[in-house]
Amino acid sequence: MDLRFTEEETAFRDEVRAFIRDHVPEDVTAALHDGRSVGKDAMVRWTRILNDKGWSVPHWQEAFGGTGWSPVQQYIFQDELQQAPAPQMLPFGHNMVGPVIYTFGNDAQKAKFLPRIANLDDWWCQGFSEPGAGSDLAGLTTKAEKDGDHYVVNGQKTWTTLGQYADWIFCLVRTDPTAPKKQMGISFLLIDMTTPGVTVRPIQTIDGGHEVNEVFFDDVRVPVDNLVGEENRGWDYAKFLLGHERVGIARVGASKERIRRLKEIARMEFAGSVPVWENRRFREKVAAVEIELKALEMTQLRVLSAEAKRAHGKPDPASSILKIKGSELQQATTELLMEAIGPYALPYEPSREEGRNEPPVGPDYAAPLAPGYFNYRKVSIYGGSNEIQKNIIAKAILGL
């Protein structure tokens, strides 16, 4: 197996790298490099720069704005974005609901939503998890009852990432409570967040941030036209969506960039009288993560190549492998960053954007490391917990 990029792929990588270098604002790159968030405005601005270039939804079908790139080119593009680092596309629109709409939606839904997703005119969020239905997503209780040409939705969603910014939410709702199997009575609805009866309540995370929310639906009237596909087939569409999400969760390029940053910090920080990087055991830990990351990278390329050949772009169940190992390596890199910074990781320092009168404890780059470490505990849970992914692998790949 030849693992080298072709001359054409190498030239493409150089083109992407140059475009990112020339168009991402320096302050945005610096913030991401230091592990700080860049906010909604920066994401919208960057998405529209890419959309003007025709690159905001490269993985979509060409008929709906995709680039027609090969799986390797798509991988290179994402890898370069993550390594730069540059803002990522909003996953809820670009990676999740967009492919669901152009695969299963009707022509009116495609015409209405897809161009606005590509240009980030509409900010989307995901309405799947509920207080009593997370890993057991099929146990959801949010219900939608048909009333003429509307559904009336009642229930609650939780852990709704960036829902405070959202214009629209795509939801799994129960439309047939009498279905013989709970997966059979679920539908996929698109809901305007400005509809009366929709309430967003913030959840403050352990790092002091506001990233996730609760969303409540009280007699929310949703046009029947906002049903994607067939009624009671939402579980099939959700599995399709989650397969696409799990491929992206691997975030190989982001882990590469974090390892590069880790080495910089380890050379600047001292353990006693010598740099942390001079500790042989520490270097062995870094090397072990790098080796596993390279293996993950090769696995992701194989999954992407196989996915392009599957009917309707249906994701390979092997995407669950990417989700498991990718999340483990993301967590491992944040742990090594904490080890490299040592006691400077201990003070709780809210985000620099909040403003502080006190000087920082330790170097400026120390403050985001502990919040990042705690925040990344989530990656082995969202998108389907790693325990659930192991069950998928056992059933769909190993046939157990």
GROMACS .gro file of C-alpha atoms in nm:
model
  400
    1MET     CA    1   0.000   0.000   0.000
    2ASP     CA    2   0.149   0.333  -0.110
    3LEU     CA    3   0.081   0.586   0.167
    4ARG     CA    4   0.235   0.881  -0.017
    5PHE     CA    5   0.022   1.154  -0.173
    6THR     CA    6   0.040   1.186  -0.551
    7GLU     CA    7   0.192   1.494  -0.711
    8GLU     CA    8  -0.158   1.626  -0.780
    9GLU     CA    9  -0.264   1.572  -0.418
   10THR     CA   10   0.052   1.741  -0.290
   11ALA     CA   11  -0.017   2.039  -0.517
   12PHE     CA   12  -0.373   2.051  -0.388
   13ARG     CA   13  -0.248   2.051  -0.030
   14ASP     CA   14  -0.018   2.342  -0.108
   15GLU     CA   15  -0.309   2.533  -0.265
   16VAL     CA   16  -0.529   2.477   0.041
   17ARG     CA   17  -0.249   2.567   0.281
   18ALA     CA   18  -0.177   2.892   0.095
   19PHE     CA   19  -0.544   2.989   0.086
   20ILE     CA   20  -0.581   2.936   0.460
   21ARG     CA   21  -0.263   3.129   0.532
   22ASP     CA   22  -0.375   3.424   0.321
   23HIS     CA   23  -0.739   3.446   0.433
   24VAL     CA   24  -0.769   3.351   0.800
   25PRO     CA   25  -0.724   3.661   1.020
   26GLU     CA   26  -0.410   3.639   1.233
   27ASP     CA   27  -0.598   3.706   1.557
   28VAL     CA   28  -0.831   3.415   1.484
   29THR     CA   29  -0.543   3.177   1.417
   30ALA     CA   30  -0.366   3.294   1.734
   31ALA     CA   31  -0.678   3.238   1.946
   32LEU     CA   32  -0.727   2.887   1.813
   33HIS     CA   33  -0.357   2.809   1.856
   34ASP     CA   34  -0.387   2.901   2.224
   35GLY     CA   35  -0.699   2.690   2.273
   36ARG     CA   36  -0.941   2.984   2.295
   37SER     CA   37  -1.279   3.009   2.126
   38VAL     CA   38  -1.330   3.259   1.843
   39GLY     CA   39  -1.706   3.317   1.863
   40LYS     CA   40  -1.992   3.319   1.617
   41ASP     CA   41  -1.885   3.619   1.410
   42ALA     CA   42  -1.548   3.469   1.320
   43MET     CA   43  -1.709   3.139   1.219
   44VAL     CA   44  -1.965   3.312   0.999
   45ARG     CA   45  -1.703   3.534   0.836
   46TRP     CA   46  -1.472   3.241   0.762
   47THR     CA   47  -1.753   3.021   0.630
   48ARG     CA   48  -1.855   3.290   0.385
   49ILE     CA   49  -1.495   3.333   0.267
   50LEU     CA   50  -1.487   2.960   0.195
   51ASN     CA   51  -1.830   2.966   0.033
   52ASP     CA   52  -1.718   3.242  -0.204
   53LYS     CA   53  -1.432   3.011  -0.299
   54GLY     CA   54  -1.675   2.720  -0.340
   55TRP     CA   55  -1.516   2.527  -0.053
   56SER     CA   56  -1.759   2.554   0.238
   57VAL     CA   57  -1.929   2.217   0.178
   58PRO     CA   58  -1.667   2.016  -0.014
   59HIS     CA   59  -1.810   1.679   0.094
   60TRP     CA   60  -2.161   1.747  -0.038
   61GLN     CA   61  -2.281   1.614  -0.369
   62GLU     CA   62  -2.179   1.845  -0.655
   63ALA     CA   63  -2.543   1.912  -0.750
   64PHE     CA   64  -2.589   2.085  -0.414
   65GLY     CA   65  -2.266   2.283  -0.397
   66GLY     CA   66  -2.002   2.019  -0.332
   67THR     CA   67  -1.660   2.029  -0.493
   68GLY     CA   68  -1.639   1.683  -0.643
   69TRP     CA   69  -1.313   1.628  -0.456
   70SER     CA   70  -1.187   1.278  -0.399
   71PRO     CA   71  -1.196   1.134  -0.044
   72VAL     CA   72  -0.823   1.205  -0.016
   73GLN     CA   73  -0.869   1.568  -0.118
   74GLN     CA   74  -1.150   1.608   0.133
   75TYR     CA   75  -0.927   1.462   0.400
   76ILE     CA   76  -0.639   1.694   0.306
   77PHE     CA   77  -0.869   1.995   0.323
   78GLN     CA   78  -0.997   1.911   0.671
   79ASP     CA   79  -0.648   1.819   0.789
   80GLU     CA   80  -0.509   2.154   0.678
   81LEU     CA   81  -0.796   2.347   0.840
   82GLN     CA   82  -0.736   2.172   1.169
   83GLN     CA   83  -0.358   2.201   1.160
   84ALA     CA   84  -0.350   2.572   1.064
   85PRO     CA   85  -0.558   2.604   1.285
   86ALA     CA   86  -0.859   2.769   1.120
   87PRO     CA   87  -1.224   2.781   1.228
   88GLN     CA   88  -1.414   2.465   1.143
   89MET     CA   89  -1.742   2.467   0.956
   90LEU     CA   90  -2.045   2.456   1.184
   91PRO     CA   91  -2.094   2.078   1.200
   92PHE     CA   92  -2.467   2.081   1.271
   93GLY     CA   93  -2.547   2.237   0.936
   94HIS     CA   94  -2.259   2.138   0.711
   95ASN     CA   95  -2.188   1.782   0.828
   96MET     CA   96  -2.517   1.672   0.980
   97VAL     CA   97  -2.848   1.815   0.864
   98GLY     CA   98  -2.723   1.926   0.521
   99PRO     CA   99  -2.649   1.572   0.395
  100VAL     CA  100  -2.975   1.448   0.551
  101ILE     CA  101  -3.174   1.714   0.363
  102TYR     CA  102  -3.017   1.653   0.022
  103THR     CA  103  -3.038   1.275   0.064
  104PHE     CA  104  -3.387   1.237   0.212
  105GLY     CA  105  -3.554   1.581   0.189
  106ASN     CA  106  -3.790   1.706  -0.081
  107ASP     CA  107  -3.704   1.957  -0.352
  108ALA     CA  108  -3.855   2.251  -0.164
  109GLN     CA  109  -3.646   2.174   0.145
  110LYS     CA  110  -3.330   2.143  -0.063
  111ALA     CA  111  -3.391   2.475  -0.237
  112LYS     CA  112  -3.477   2.655   0.086
  113PHE     CA  113  -3.214   2.526   0.326
  114LEU     CA  114  -2.903   2.404   0.144
  115PRO     CA  115  -2.773   2.737   0.004
  116ARG     CA  116  -2.829   2.902   0.342
  117ILE     CA  117  -2.643   2.624   0.523
  118ALA     CA  118  -2.347   2.654   0.285
  119ASN     CA  119  -2.320   3.029   0.347
  120LEU     CA  120  -2.406   3.001   0.719
  121ASP     CA  121  -2.704   3.232   0.672
  122ASP     CA  122  -2.883   2.993   0.909
  123TRP     CA  123  -2.715   2.869   1.226
  124TRP     CA  124  -2.830   2.514   1.308
  125CYS     CA  125  -2.822   2.313   1.629
  126GLN     CA  126  -2.899   1.949   1.706
  127GLY     CA  127  -3.203   1.834   1.903
  128PHE     CA  128  -3.135   1.468   1.978
  129SER     CA  129  -3.036   1.408   2.343
  130GLU     CA  130  -3.289   1.439   2.622
  131PRO     CA  131  -3.255   1.420   3.002
  132GLY     CA  132  -3.362   1.055   2.990
  133ALA     CA  133  -3.242   0.966   2.640
  134GLY     CA  134  -2.873   1.011   2.566
  135SER     CA  135  -2.688   0.694   2.473
  136ASP     CA  136  -3.030   0.525   2.456
  137LEU     CA  137  -3.146   0.782   2.205
  138ALA     CA  138  -3.440   0.569   2.091
  139GLY     CA  139  -3.592   0.623   2.436
  140LEU     CA  140  -3.670   0.988   2.358
  141THR     CA  141  -4.006   1.123   2.474
  142THR     CA  142  -4.041   1.460   2.296
  143LYS     CA  143  -4.361   1.411   2.101
  144ALA     CA  144  -4.512   1.563   1.789
  145GLU     CA  145  -4.886   1.527   1.736
  146LYS     CA  146  -5.039   1.616   1.401
  147ASP     CA  147  -5.298   1.892   1.402
  148GLY     CA  148  -5.408   1.975   1.048
  149ASP     CA  149  -5.110   2.101   0.851
  150HIS     CA  150  -4.890   2.132   1.163
  151TYR     CA  151  -4.725   1.914   1.422
  152VAL     CA  152  -4.761   2.026   1.784
  153VAL     CA  153  -4.432   1.954   1.962
  154ASN     CA  154  -4.390   1.916   2.338
  155GLY     CA  155  -4.082   1.801   2.526
  156GLN     CA  156  -3.724   1.886   2.613
  157LYS     CA  157  -3.379   1.847   2.457
  158THR     CA  158  -3.050   1.890   2.642
  159TRP     CA  159  -2.677   1.934   2.576
  160THR     CA  160  -2.773   2.143   2.273
  161THR     CA  161  -2.437   2.278   2.163
  162LEU     CA  162  -2.436   2.647   2.061
  163GLY     CA  163  -2.814   2.651   2.070
  164GLN     CA  164  -2.799   3.008   2.203
  165TYR     CA  165  -2.698   3.120   1.852
  166ALA     CA  166  -2.929   2.894   1.653
  167ASP     CA  167  -3.188   2.998   1.396
  168TRP     CA  168  -3.303   2.638   1.338
  169ILE     CA  169  -3.289   2.306   1.520
  170PHE     CA  170  -3.327   1.959   1.368
  171CYS     CA  171  -3.509   1.730   1.608
  172LEU     CA  172  -3.598   1.369   1.659
  173VAL     CA  173  -3.956   1.354   1.786
  174ARG     CA  174  -4.195   1.072   1.866
  175THR     CA  175  -4.486   1.068   1.622
  176ASP     CA  176  -4.617   0.715   1.692
  177PRO     CA  177  -4.607   0.619   2.061
  178THR     CA  178  -4.780   0.288   1.983
  179ALA     CA  179  -4.512   0.157   1.742
  180PRO     CA  180  -4.409  -0.202   1.826
  181LYS     CA  181  -4.043  -0.096   1.846
  182LYS     CA  182  -3.949   0.242   1.989
  183GLN     CA  183  -3.717   0.314   1.694
  184MET     CA  184  -4.011   0.284   1.453
  185GLY     CA  185  -4.219   0.572   1.591
  186ILE     CA  186  -3.965   0.855   1.550
  187SER     CA  187  -3.966   1.135   1.290
  188PHE     CA  188  -3.713   1.399   1.182
  189LEU     CA  189  -3.841   1.758   1.208
  190LEU     CA  190  -3.687   2.096   1.121
  191ILE     CA  191  -3.795   2.363   1.371
  192ASP     CA  192  -3.755   2.739   1.350
  193MET     CA  193  -3.607   2.851   1.685
  194THR     CA  194  -3.813   3.173   1.677
  195THR     CA  195  -4.140   2.977   1.687
  196PRO     CA  196  -4.353   3.061   1.993
  197GLY     CA  197  -4.306   2.802   2.266
  198VAL     CA  198  -3.934   2.739   2.206
  199THR     CA  199  -3.721   2.827   2.511
  200VAL     CA  200  -3.342   2.804   2.535
  201ARG     CA  201  -3.187   2.782   2.881
  202PRO     CA  202  -2.805   2.791   2.923
  203ILE     CA  203  -2.603   2.518   3.095
  204GLN     CA  204  -2.274   2.636   3.244
  205THR     CA  205  -1.997   2.380   3.202
  206ILE     CA  206  -1.720   2.293   3.448
  207ASP     CA  207  -1.475   2.525   3.272
  208GLY     CA  208  -1.707   2.821   3.330
  209GLY     CA  209  -1.817   2.839   2.968
  210HIS     CA  210  -2.159   2.852   2.802
  211GLU     CA  211  -2.138   2.601   2.521
  212VAL     CA  212  -2.444   2.382   2.579
  213ASN     CA  213  -2.810   2.445   2.654
  214GLU     CA  214  -3.146   2.297   2.738
  215VAL     CA  215  -3.422   2.353   2.483
  216PHE     CA  216  -3.789   2.331   2.580
  217PHE     CA  217  -4.087   2.290   2.346
  218ASP     CA  218  -4.427   2.393   2.476
  219ASP     CA  219  -4.706   2.348   2.220
  220VAL     CA  220  -4.470   2.448   1.939
  221ARG     CA  221  -4.649   2.443   1.605
  222VAL     CA  222  -4.427   2.314   1.323
  223PRO     CA  223  -4.549   2.300   0.961
  224VAL     CA  224  -4.587   1.948   0.825
  225ASP     CA  225  -4.374   2.071   0.534
  226ASN     CA  226  -4.078   2.066   0.777
  227LEU     CA  227  -4.090   1.687   0.809
  228VAL     CA  228  -3.784   1.535   0.642
  229GLY     CA  229  -3.855   1.217   0.449
  230GLU     CA  230  -4.131   0.990   0.571
  231GLU     CA  231  -4.310   1.005   0.902
  232ASN     CA  232  -4.179   0.748   1.154
  233ARG     CA  233  -3.859   0.694   0.952
  234GLY     CA  234  -3.651   0.942   1.152
  235TRP     CA  235  -3.442   0.674   1.318
  236ASP     CA  236  -3.298   0.574   0.980
  237TYR     CA  237  -3.209   0.934   0.903
  238ALA     CA  238  -3.053   0.977   1.247
  239LYS     CA  239  -2.826   0.676   1.195
  240PHE     CA  240  -2.719   0.821   0.862
  241LEU     CA  241  -2.645   1.156   1.027
  242LEU     CA  242  -2.452   1.008   1.320
  243GLY     CA  243  -2.234   0.807   1.084
  244HIS     CA  244  -2.124   1.131   0.916
  245GLU     CA  245  -2.069   1.295   1.256
  246ARG     CA  246  -1.846   1.013   1.379
  247VAL     CA  247  -1.613   1.040   1.080
  248GLY     CA  248  -1.555   1.407   1.165
  249ILE     CA  249  -1.511   1.345   1.536
  250ALA     CA  250  -1.176   1.173   1.469
  251ARG     CA  251  -1.020   1.520   1.414
  252VAL     CA  252  -0.679   1.387   1.318
  253GLY     CA  253  -0.551   1.727   1.207
  254ALA     CA  254  -0.655   1.888   1.535
  255SER     CA  255  -0.460   1.626   1.729
  256LYS     CA  256  -0.158   1.684   1.506
  257GLU     CA  257  -0.172   2.057   1.578
  258ARG     CA  258  -0.211   1.994   1.951
  259ILE     CA  259   0.093   1.765   1.955
  260ARG     CA  260   0.295   2.033   1.777
  261ARG     CA  261   0.184   2.282   2.041
  262LEU     CA  262   0.261   2.028   2.315
  263LYS     CA  263   0.621   1.998   2.197
  264GLU     CA  264   0.661   2.378   2.196
  265ILE     CA  265   0.535   2.406   2.552
  266ALA     CA  266   0.740   2.109   2.674
  267ARG     CA  267   1.056   2.281   2.547
  268MET     CA  268   0.965   2.607   2.724
  269GLU     CA  269   0.857   2.460   3.059
  270PHE     CA  270   1.102   2.322   3.313
  271ALA     CA  271   1.085   2.029   3.554
  272GLY     CA  272   1.351   2.125   3.802
  273SER     CA  273   1.649   2.255   3.608
  274VAL     CA  274   1.578   2.090   3.271
  275PRO     CA  275   1.303   2.137   3.011
  276VAL     CA  276   1.012   1.894   3.034
  277TRP     CA  277   1.099   1.777   2.683
  278GLU     CA  278   1.430   1.640   2.810
  279ASN     CA  279   1.244   1.386   3.023
  280ARG     CA  280   1.273   1.056   2.839
  281ARG     CA  281   0.954   0.911   2.981
  282PHE     CA  282   0.759   1.219   2.868
  283ARG     CA  283   0.896   1.189   2.513
  284GLU     CA  284   0.799   0.821   2.509
  285LYS     CA  285   0.439   0.915   2.595
  286VAL     CA  286   0.431   1.170   2.314
  287ALA     CA  287   0.577   0.920   2.068
  288ALA     CA  288   0.317   0.658   2.161
  289VAL     CA  289   0.034   0.904   2.089
  290GLU     CA  290   0.193   1.007   1.758
  291ILE     CA  291   0.217   0.644   1.647
  292GLU     CA  292  -0.147   0.578   1.729
  293LEU     CA  293  -0.245   0.899   1.553
  294LYS     CA  294  -0.069   0.791   1.235
  295ALA     CA  295  -0.254   0.457   1.246
  296LEU     CA  296  -0.582   0.645   1.293
  297GLU     CA  297  -0.501   0.868   0.997
  298MET     CA  298  -0.454   0.566   0.770
  299THR     CA  299  -0.776   0.411   0.899
  300GLN     CA  300  -0.969   0.731   0.831
  301LEU     CA  301  -0.844   0.742   0.473
  302ARG     CA  302  -0.962   0.384   0.420
  303VAL     CA  303  -1.305   0.462   0.567
  304LEU     CA  304  -1.344   0.773   0.350
  305SER     CA  305  -1.244   0.581   0.040
  306ALA     CA  306  -1.494   0.304   0.114
  307GLU     CA  307  -1.769   0.556   0.197
  308ALA     CA  308  -1.747   0.713  -0.149
  309LYS     CA  309  -1.840   0.375  -0.302
  310ARG     CA  310  -2.137   0.304  -0.075
  311ALA     CA  311  -2.497   0.353  -0.189
  312HIS     CA  312  -2.635   0.700  -0.119
  313GLY     CA  313  -2.312   0.790   0.058
  314LYS     CA  314  -2.420   0.573   0.352
  315PRO     CA  315  -2.146   0.589   0.616
  316ASP     CA  316  -1.934   0.285   0.690
  317PRO     CA  317  -1.998   0.139   1.038
  318ALA     CA  318  -1.620   0.151   1.068
  319SER     CA  319  -1.670   0.522   1.140
  320SER     CA  320  -1.734   0.401   1.495
  321ILE     CA  321  -1.368   0.297   1.512
  322LEU     CA  322  -1.267   0.650   1.416
  323LYS     CA  323  -1.493   0.792   1.682
  324ILE     CA  324  -1.349   0.573   1.958
  325LYS     CA  325  -0.982   0.613   1.879
  326GLY     CA  326  -1.010   0.974   1.769
  327SER     CA  327  -1.174   1.076   2.096
  328GLU     CA  328  -0.921   0.880   2.301
  329LEU     CA  329  -0.630   1.053   2.128
  330GLN     CA  330  -0.786   1.398   2.166
  331GLN     CA  331  -0.817   1.332   2.536
  332ALA     CA  332  -0.461   1.196   2.554
  333THR     CA  333  -0.318   1.513   2.400
  334THR     CA  334  -0.498   1.736   2.651
  335GLU     CA  335  -0.364   1.517   2.933
  336LEU     CA  336  -0.008   1.555   2.805
  337LEU     CA  337  -0.051   1.932   2.781
  338MET     CA  338  -0.157   1.936   3.146
  339GLU     CA  339   0.149   1.730   3.236
  340ALA     CA  340   0.379   1.963   3.042
  341ILE     CA  341   0.248   2.281   3.205
  342GLY     CA  342   0.262   2.128   3.552
  343PRO     CA  343   0.140   2.338   3.849
  344TYR     CA  344   0.040   2.630   3.622
  345ALA     CA  345  -0.259   2.419   3.517
  346LEU     CA  346  -0.402   2.432   3.871
  347PRO     CA  347  -0.537   2.792   3.902
  348TYR     CA  348  -0.890   2.846   3.775
  349GLU     CA  349  -0.873   3.139   3.534
  350PRO     CA  350  -1.185   3.231   3.336
  351SER     CA  351  -1.150   3.301   2.967
  352ARG     CA  352  -0.942   3.606   2.877
  353GLU     CA  353  -1.245   3.744   2.690
  354GLU     CA  354  -1.423   3.801   3.022
  355GLY     CA  355  -1.165   4.058   3.134
  356ARG     CA  356  -0.957   4.036   3.451
  357ASN     CA  357  -0.778   4.280   3.679
  358GLU     CA  358  -0.535   4.022   3.819
  359PRO     CA  359  -0.224   3.921   3.624
  360PRO     CA  360  -0.220   3.565   3.490
  361VAL     CA  361  -0.065   3.288   3.699
  362GLY     CA  362   0.215   3.153   3.485
  363PRO     CA  363   0.251   3.206   3.110
  364ASP     CA  364  -0.042   3.326   2.898
  365TYR     CA  365  -0.069   2.992   2.723
  366ALA     CA  366  -0.129   2.806   3.051
  367ALA     CA  367  -0.480   2.942   3.122
  368PRO     CA  368  -0.674   2.754   2.847
  369LEU     CA  369  -0.511   2.416   2.912
  370ALA     CA  370  -0.709   2.303   3.216
  371PRO     CA  371  -1.046   2.419   3.070
  372GLY     CA  372  -0.954   2.235   2.751
  373TYR     CA  373  -0.869   1.920   2.943
  374PHE     CA  374  -1.201   1.919   3.125
  375ASN     CA  375  -1.398   2.012   2.814
  376TYR     CA  376  -1.251   1.723   2.617
  377ARG     CA  377  -1.389   1.468   2.863
  378LYS     CA  378  -1.706   1.504   2.654
  379VAL     CA  379  -1.566   1.372   2.326
  380SER     CA  380  -1.594   1.007   2.430
  381ILE     CA  381  -1.963   1.069   2.508
  382TYR     CA  382  -2.116   1.292   2.239
  383GLY     CA  383  -2.199   1.154   1.897
  384GLY     CA  384  -2.280   0.825   2.069
  385SER     CA  385  -2.073   0.715   2.368
  386ASN     CA  386  -1.768   0.499   2.304
  387GLU     CA  387  -1.937   0.206   2.479
  388ILE     CA  388  -2.222   0.225   2.227
  389GLN     CA  389  -1.969   0.247   1.941
  390LYS     CA  390  -1.812  -0.080   2.058
  391ASN     CA  391  -2.154  -0.245   2.039
  392ILE     CA  392  -2.197  -0.113   1.683
  393ILE     CA  393  -1.858  -0.255   1.584
  394ALA     CA  394  -1.940  -0.591   1.743
  395LYS     CA  395  -2.275  -0.614   1.561
  396ALA     CA  396  -2.218  -0.445   1.225
  397ILE     CA  397  -1.854  -0.534   1.157
  398LEU     CA  398  -1.775  -0.848   1.358
  399GLY     CA  399  -2.122  -1.001   1.327
  400LEU     CA  400  -2.139  -1.093   1.694
   0.00000   0.00000   0.00000
